[in-house]
């Protein structure tokens, strides 16, 4: 009998399991694939490894503006993928070591919930039954493959890929068509464009980067068009196969040739086949329903991470897992989704937290916003010839409380946590003005922007 059974060893599950064991709970974790989940094995970490190699390669190609000439540089894609495997291996064994040290028991199998008795919830794997008084569901998500004619067959033949297969592709295609200009599509477009592949992004909406602030989305689009990425916006893909992607745009059917295709049009929660129905956990549109305390419809059963379909970010998963654990232990912790930052690791980077100009309008909030060029930063100018990055603030009109901060430009991914704290703590512009930021840095433009709104 365990105090807690965790289903899924991704960021939500492994982190919560480790912390639960530290809190004294007898904890069992089921992971049927690889510890670390999508984030470590086929998502965040592998992508960042590839993008870092691309960044170094970009420096060698574009050093002239900084007085650096580098001739004969090249990138070895197979080596980059090999290094990615090494980085992933290091981190996965790190997770395994941490769980072991904490005393978490790990079962390397998919667990299925089979019911609830007076002695707790039952989970089975490989013909054996395990019981616990609390359950934490962290089964993650999978890449959505829409029912587009030819797409499934194309994935089977290797012509089309999801985020998983593309990270293991060892030879570079001449051209790549990316279906979906969201986070995965843009990060992959960034890498393959940098390493010399002809990239075309086909996106259904009239803009890229989904709910990202409109002004920032436009700057990113412009920057990628300048680098040679082609964007076909407002296009709905209707067929994939025979070396082409066919789409409808403005009532016309057109097609674009491709060596390879990446499908990145969103993810869906993994809720099928884990036995949720055996204990009556409510599922809506394929995702486990949770409240802001990460509690499901069944007392004693919590869910964290992509499986609840709320924010699908690894750092949200960590926080949800921790909140769920605190609440199992009698706490009353909520997850504040509004102050969770998000990052797109393109070059330039995009990082955002809180409300956008568009979202405040939609919610009818009385807010004002201002965009400030990153050229207010000496460091930005020194390091970014021709850079057009910005910081944008969204502020409550009456109280001058910070509602959102959005950035495009260097270091944005590392800076945004500070802005997230300001939003979380509902700081006012006058509060931030009184803080001292280091100089010369790019982040000091956030402070400067407080004087302009
Ligand atoms: P996404 O939701 O970010 O973007 C999907 C895009 O595909 C949207 O722009 C949508 O309009 C478009 N689309 C949908 N159907 C289409 C069609 N038939 N034809 C053309 N375009 C179509 O999904 P994505 O990029 O697959 O990422 C999945 C999840 O992974 C996201 O929730 C994201 O937050 C997470 N993720 C986060 C990362 C990060 O934090 N840096 C990195 C990678 C993934």
XYZ file of C-alpha atoms and ligand atoms in Angstrom:
497
model
C 0.000 0.000 0.000
C 1.373 3.372 -1.071
C 0.460 6.882 -0.007
C 0.709 8.079 -3.596
C 0.764 6.546 -7.048
C 1.896 8.843 -9.838
C 1.021 7.903 -13.416
C 3.616 9.365 -15.789
C 7.239 10.375 -15.297
C 7.374 13.683 -17.196
C 8.008 17.070 -15.527
C 4.685 17.006 -13.636
C 5.090 13.431 -12.429
C 8.787 13.019 -11.654
C 9.016 16.344 -9.867
C 5.899 15.744 -7.765
C 6.992 12.167 -6.974
C 10.389 13.332 -5.755
C 8.863 16.074 -3.614
C 6.210 13.687 -2.268
C 8.887 11.244 -1.160
C 10.790 14.082 0.499
C 7.575 14.990 2.306
C 7.459 11.451 3.707
C 4.905 9.869 1.362
C 5.497 6.294 0.244
C 5.478 6.985 -3.482
C 5.268 4.803 -6.584
C 5.739 6.157 -10.105
C 4.728 4.437 -13.352
C 6.539 5.395 -16.541
C 6.038 3.248 -19.635
C 8.468 5.011 -21.980
C 11.304 7.137 -20.650
C 11.645 9.153 -17.468
C 11.568 12.851 -18.251
C 8.595 12.519 -20.596
C 8.137 14.562 -23.765
C 9.984 17.587 -22.347
C 13.277 15.799 -21.762
C 13.129 13.175 -24.500
C 11.360 14.717 -27.472
C 10.467 18.297 -26.656
C 11.971 21.208 -24.747
C 15.461 19.907 -24.041
C 16.340 18.243 -27.378
C 15.028 21.276 -29.264
C 17.125 23.657 -27.211
C 20.185 21.510 -27.860
C 19.642 21.739 -31.618
C 18.890 25.454 -31.461
C 22.102 26.151 -29.579
C 24.186 24.526 -32.319
C 22.248 26.569 -34.880
C 22.969 29.732 -32.919
C 26.714 29.066 -32.924
C 26.566 28.335 -36.646
C 24.626 31.574 -37.210
C 27.363 33.499 -35.386
C 29.971 32.076 -37.758
C 27.890 33.140 -40.751
C 26.968 36.610 -39.581
C 30.071 37.794 -37.727
C 31.130 40.410 -40.295
C 28.918 43.093 -38.772
C 30.944 42.649 -35.584
C 34.358 42.518 -37.262
C 34.578 38.740 -37.247
C 35.064 36.816 -40.477
C 34.777 33.096 -40.397
C 35.317 31.123 -43.546
C 34.527 27.493 -44.176
C 32.219 26.979 -41.224
C 29.771 24.128 -41.534
C 27.300 22.271 -39.386
C 27.259 18.496 -38.941
C 23.585 17.724 -38.379
C 24.187 14.068 -37.468
C 26.680 15.212 -34.820
C 24.163 17.741 -33.495
C 21.540 14.989 -33.172
C 24.120 12.734 -31.490
C 24.965 15.473 -29.014
C 21.238 15.958 -28.393
C 21.007 12.256 -27.477
C 23.923 12.672 -25.082
C 22.344 15.713 -23.407
C 19.007 13.866 -23.106
C 20.778 10.795 -21.695
C 22.538 12.880 -19.043
C 19.310 14.513 -17.937
C 17.237 11.324 -17.966
C 19.766 9.533 -15.798
C 19.788 12.610 -13.568
C 16.023 12.279 -13.065
C 16.390 8.572 -12.418
C 19.106 9.235 -9.833
C 17.071 11.904 -8.077
C 14.027 9.622 -7.801
C 16.155 6.816 -6.462
C 17.819 9.074 -3.921
C 14.434 10.387 -2.777
C 13.181 6.812 -2.321
C 10.543 6.832 -5.079
C 9.782 3.362 -6.398
C 9.672 3.418 -10.213
C 7.776 0.826 -12.253
C 8.919 0.941 -15.903
C 5.467 0.204 -17.332
C 2.170 1.903 -18.171
C -0.141 1.671 -15.193
C -3.898 1.313 -15.628
C -6.351 2.438 -12.971
C -8.697 -0.464 -12.307
C -10.935 0.764 -9.534
C -11.319 1.968 -6.000
C -11.902 -0.065 -2.879
C -12.018 0.681 0.824
C -8.242 0.294 0.838
C -7.537 2.893 -1.882
C -7.155 3.219 -5.634
C -5.930 0.210 -7.584
C -3.483 0.459 -10.472
C -2.273 -2.547 -12.425
C 0.728 -3.136 -14.652
C 2.153 -6.373 -16.020
C -0.497 -8.371 -14.174
C 0.359 -6.939 -10.775
C -1.860 -4.711 -8.666
C -0.658 -1.724 -6.639
C -2.761 0.358 -4.247
C -2.546 3.891 -2.933
C -4.678 6.331 -1.002
C -3.944 9.175 -3.462
C -3.465 9.296 -7.226
C -1.698 11.885 -9.341
C -2.354 11.654 -13.084
C 0.470 13.090 -15.173
C 0.143 11.160 -18.416
C 0.994 14.118 -20.650
C 0.024 14.662 -24.262
C 0.665 13.511 -27.818
C 1.090 15.350 -31.119
C -2.265 15.798 -32.806
C -2.400 14.392 -36.326
C -5.497 15.716 -38.104
C -7.485 13.509 -40.484
C -5.952 15.129 -43.566
C -5.902 12.750 -46.552
C -2.494 11.119 -46.927
C -1.076 12.435 -43.666
C -1.104 9.212 -41.637
C 0.374 7.272 -44.557
C 3.000 9.991 -44.974
C 3.974 9.644 -41.318
C 4.219 5.873 -41.708
C 6.421 6.226 -44.793
C 8.663 8.814 -43.104
C 7.741 11.627 -45.488
C 5.927 13.462 -42.686
C 6.989 13.674 -39.041
C 5.834 14.948 -35.691
C 8.124 16.601 -33.124
C 9.274 13.120 -32.094
C 10.582 11.772 -35.401
C 12.066 15.037 -36.610
C 14.405 15.187 -33.632
C 15.947 11.871 -34.651
C 16.299 12.627 -38.369
C 20.036 12.381 -39.055
C 20.267 13.736 -42.586
C 19.076 17.161 -43.569
C 16.320 17.396 -46.165
C 16.680 20.014 -48.911
C 13.286 21.424 -48.062
C 10.922 21.204 -45.117
C 7.273 22.187 -45.059
C 6.032 22.913 -41.542
C 2.285 22.576 -41.021
C 1.357 24.909 -38.159
C 3.132 28.143 -37.272
C 2.838 27.700 -33.502
C 5.582 27.125 -30.942
C 6.947 23.813 -32.237
C 6.658 24.839 -35.877
C 8.523 28.095 -35.320
C 11.321 26.600 -33.225
C 11.872 23.872 -35.826
C 11.635 26.386 -38.676
C 14.297 28.387 -36.843
C 16.710 25.446 -36.616
C 16.258 24.118 -40.139
C 16.443 27.591 -41.680
C 19.708 28.275 -39.827
C 21.276 25.041 -41.061
C 20.426 25.768 -44.682
C 17.169 23.902 -45.316
C 14.517 25.683 -47.397
C 11.638 26.080 -44.934
C 8.006 26.895 -45.719
C 5.482 27.320 -42.913
C 1.829 26.717 -43.765
C -0.418 28.256 -41.103
C -4.193 28.287 -40.904
C -4.491 31.655 -39.127
C -3.517 35.015 -40.609
C -0.661 35.298 -38.102
C 2.022 33.113 -36.528
C 2.728 32.230 -32.885
C -0.932 31.774 -31.880
C -1.951 33.873 -28.886
C 1.338 35.819 -28.750
C 0.973 39.611 -28.718
C 0.117 40.747 -32.258
C 2.928 43.306 -32.564
C 5.516 40.748 -31.460
C 4.125 38.097 -33.787
C 4.561 40.558 -36.696
C 8.180 41.346 -35.742
C 8.961 37.622 -35.547
C 7.330 37.011 -38.920
C 9.327 39.847 -40.506
C 12.557 38.617 -38.992
C 12.016 35.079 -40.309
C 10.945 36.271 -43.737
C 14.222 38.261 -43.871
C 16.111 35.054 -43.125
C 14.400 33.338 -46.028
C 11.613 31.347 -44.324
C 8.502 31.391 -46.472
C 5.131 31.741 -44.728
C 1.818 30.792 -46.281
C -0.777 32.233 -43.916
C -4.525 31.719 -43.903
C -3.992 28.329 -45.514
C -5.794 25.127 -44.630
C -3.899 21.930 -45.456
C -6.097 19.506 -47.400
C -3.688 16.732 -48.463
C -0.159 15.486 -47.821
C 1.749 13.013 -49.975
C 3.734 12.409 -53.157
C 6.295 15.038 -52.227
C 3.784 17.840 -51.771
C 1.579 19.571 -49.243
C -1.704 20.734 -50.720
C -3.668 23.564 -49.139
C -6.607 25.850 -49.708
C -6.042 29.574 -49.519
C -8.501 32.303 -50.517
C -10.753 29.712 -52.097
C -7.968 28.305 -54.323
C -6.223 24.948 -54.067
C -2.439 25.186 -54.260
C 0.491 22.996 -53.305
C 4.058 23.342 -52.144
C 6.766 20.723 -52.802
C 8.542 19.191 -49.805
C 11.376 16.772 -49.105
C 10.001 16.351 -45.594
C 6.977 17.605 -43.694
C 6.606 18.485 -40.017
C 3.129 18.388 -38.488
C 2.897 20.705 -35.500
C -0.694 21.790 -35.126
C -1.105 21.251 -31.421
C -1.185 18.487 -28.845
C -3.904 16.443 -27.170
C -4.046 15.051 -23.629
C -3.231 11.363 -23.049
C -6.393 10.188 -21.320
C -7.327 7.089 -23.304
C -6.580 3.632 -21.939
C -5.495 4.630 -18.435
C -8.695 3.564 -16.709
C -10.038 6.974 -15.713
C -13.579 5.723 -16.271
C -13.083 2.955 -13.697
C -13.119 5.537 -10.906
C -15.268 8.171 -12.672
C -12.689 10.902 -13.312
C -14.358 13.554 -15.460
C -12.833 14.126 -18.865
C -13.861 17.005 -21.122
C -12.794 17.325 -24.766
C -10.225 14.628 -24.120
C -8.549 16.312 -21.126
C -8.875 15.559 -17.400
C -10.972 18.257 -15.743
C -9.174 19.894 -12.812
C -9.910 22.912 -10.672
C -7.285 25.517 -9.790
C -6.138 23.247 -6.936
C -5.354 20.490 -9.489
C -8.083 18.343 -7.984
C -10.092 16.151 -10.392
C -13.795 15.335 -10.020
C -12.829 12.415 -7.730
C -11.621 13.267 -4.204
C -8.085 12.009 -3.682
C -7.297 12.054 -7.400
C -5.270 14.940 -8.770
C -3.928 15.704 -12.236
C -1.036 17.874 -13.372
C 0.699 18.774 -16.618
C -0.479 18.513 -20.227
C -3.134 15.909 -19.336
C -5.433 18.661 -18.022
C -5.092 20.518 -21.355
C -4.720 23.884 -19.646
C -1.299 25.286 -20.438
C 0.851 22.482 -21.913
C 4.156 23.873 -20.685
C 6.734 21.946 -18.667
C 7.076 24.704 -16.088
C 3.292 24.785 -15.617
C 3.489 21.033 -15.093
C 6.083 21.412 -12.314
C 3.951 23.984 -10.548
C 0.714 22.018 -10.925
C 2.369 18.873 -9.590
C 3.679 20.762 -6.589
C 0.311 22.436 -5.925
C -1.444 19.058 -6.200
C 0.985 17.584 -3.680
C 0.560 20.486 -1.261
C -3.216 20.059 -1.460
C -2.993 16.293 -0.875
C -1.094 17.123 2.273
C -3.893 19.383 3.508
C -2.823 22.659 1.896
C -4.885 25.036 -0.194
C -2.535 26.047 -3.016
C -3.788 27.498 -6.255
C -2.002 27.788 -9.576
C -2.123 31.300 -10.974
C -2.211 30.604 -14.695
C -2.111 34.282 -15.598
C 1.433 34.776 -14.366
C 2.944 31.730 -16.060
C 5.509 32.904 -18.595
C 5.853 31.390 -22.037
C 8.860 31.393 -24.326
C 9.448 30.674 -27.998
C 13.134 29.836 -28.407
C 13.477 31.283 -31.863
C 16.280 33.688 -32.714
C 15.213 36.367 -31.763
C 13.586 34.881 -28.698
C 10.016 35.661 -27.736
C 8.922 35.656 -24.097
C 5.607 36.709 -22.632
C 3.636 36.762 -19.434
C 0.124 37.866 -18.602
C -2.434 39.775 -20.604
C -1.860 40.967 -24.164
C -3.398 44.070 -25.765
C -5.749 41.656 -27.532
C -6.757 39.693 -24.401
C -7.555 42.809 -22.327
C -9.798 44.032 -25.131
C -11.565 40.670 -25.296
C -12.070 40.692 -21.503
C -13.238 44.314 -21.461
C -10.453 45.364 -19.070
C -9.574 49.033 -18.883
C -5.905 48.834 -19.758
C -3.240 50.712 -21.652
C -0.159 49.383 -23.357
C 3.119 50.699 -24.625
C 5.907 49.249 -26.761
C 9.464 50.322 -26.157
C 12.362 49.496 -28.443
C 15.174 47.443 -26.948
C 17.497 50.076 -28.415
C 17.117 51.834 -25.076
C 19.595 49.213 -23.913
C 23.254 49.871 -24.639
C 23.947 46.176 -24.439
C 21.219 45.399 -26.972
C 22.692 47.871 -29.473
C 26.197 46.549 -28.855
C 25.125 42.990 -29.511
C 22.355 43.322 -32.117
C 23.244 45.091 -35.371
C 19.944 46.051 -37.011
C 17.914 44.454 -34.196
C 14.273 45.497 -33.887
C 13.343 43.920 -30.547
C 10.765 45.455 -28.239
C 9.335 45.230 -24.751
C 5.628 45.781 -24.456
C 3.809 46.521 -21.201
C 0.101 46.078 -20.584
C -1.034 48.040 -17.532
C -4.317 48.565 -15.713
C -5.345 52.135 -16.546
C -6.587 53.163 -13.113
C -4.247 51.440 -10.694
C -1.224 51.175 -12.999
C -0.873 47.513 -12.033
C 1.231 45.485 -14.413
C -1.005 43.019 -16.287
C 1.365 41.746 -18.960
C 4.929 41.956 -20.263
C 5.914 40.815 -23.759
C 9.365 40.796 -25.305
C 11.101 39.888 -28.507
C 14.880 40.060 -28.529
C 18.026 38.676 -26.982
C 17.883 37.116 -23.498
C 14.061 37.421 -23.453
C 13.774 33.801 -22.276
C 15.992 34.482 -19.265
C 14.535 37.895 -18.453
C 10.857 36.992 -18.433
C 10.862 35.343 -14.999
C 11.439 38.773 -13.424
C 8.447 40.152 -15.299
C 6.393 37.108 -14.255
C 7.136 37.934 -10.619
C 5.996 41.510 -11.165
C 2.721 40.286 -12.693
C 2.238 37.594 -10.012
C 2.803 40.115 -7.229
C 0.537 42.651 -8.985
C 3.239 45.287 -8.870
C 2.411 48.800 -10.012
C 4.590 50.735 -12.422
C 5.721 52.974 -9.529
C 6.869 49.885 -7.560
C 9.078 48.738 -10.431
C 10.526 52.223 -10.967
C 11.944 52.026 -7.444
C 13.812 48.789 -8.194
C 17.377 48.877 -9.483
C 18.200 46.770 -12.556
C 21.803 45.973 -13.507
C 23.388 48.113 -16.233
C 24.110 47.579 -19.068
C 21.567 44.818 -19.630
C 18.664 44.209 -21.943
C 16.300 43.720 -18.988
C 16.645 47.338 -17.897
C 14.361 48.324 -20.799
C 11.505 46.810 -18.764
C 12.175 49.358 -16.029
C 12.591 52.164 -18.564
C 9.221 51.246 -20.090
C 7.542 51.891 -16.704
C 8.320 55.601 -17.158
C 6.662 55.652 -20.579
C 3.198 54.479 -19.704
P 0.467 25.307 -31.135
O -0.893 25.247 -30.587
O 1.492 26.177 -30.508
O 0.396 25.774 -32.690
C -0.333 25.073 -33.651
C -0.543 25.960 -34.848
O -1.070 25.171 -35.905
C -1.531 27.077 -34.610
O -0.964 28.299 -35.024
C -2.741 26.688 -35.457
O -3.439 27.787 -35.969
C -2.073 25.903 -36.574
N -2.960 24.954 -37.252
C -3.919 24.164 -36.703
N -4.478 23.398 -37.657
C -3.855 23.682 -38.832
C -3.976 23.211 -40.170
N -4.856 22.247 -40.498
N -3.187 23.740 -41.132
C -2.282 24.703 -40.800
N -2.118 25.185 -39.555
C -2.889 24.679 -38.571
O 0.950 23.791 -31.226
P 2.397 23.155 -31.391
O 3.326 24.117 -32.048
O 2.160 21.854 -32.030
O 2.887 22.973 -29.899
C 2.173 22.066 -29.048
C 2.334 22.412 -27.594
O 3.660 22.224 -27.173
C 1.935 23.836 -27.311
O 0.929 23.817 -26.349
C 3.183 24.468 -26.773
O 2.902 25.314 -25.684
C 4.068 23.302 -26.362
N 5.457 23.653 -26.633
C 6.058 24.634 -25.920
C 7.338 25.024 -26.202
C 7.958 26.130 -25.450
O 7.465 26.458 -24.387
N 8.995 26.762 -25.938
C 8.120 24.387 -27.247
C 7.388 23.395 -27.963
C 6.108 23.049 -27.640
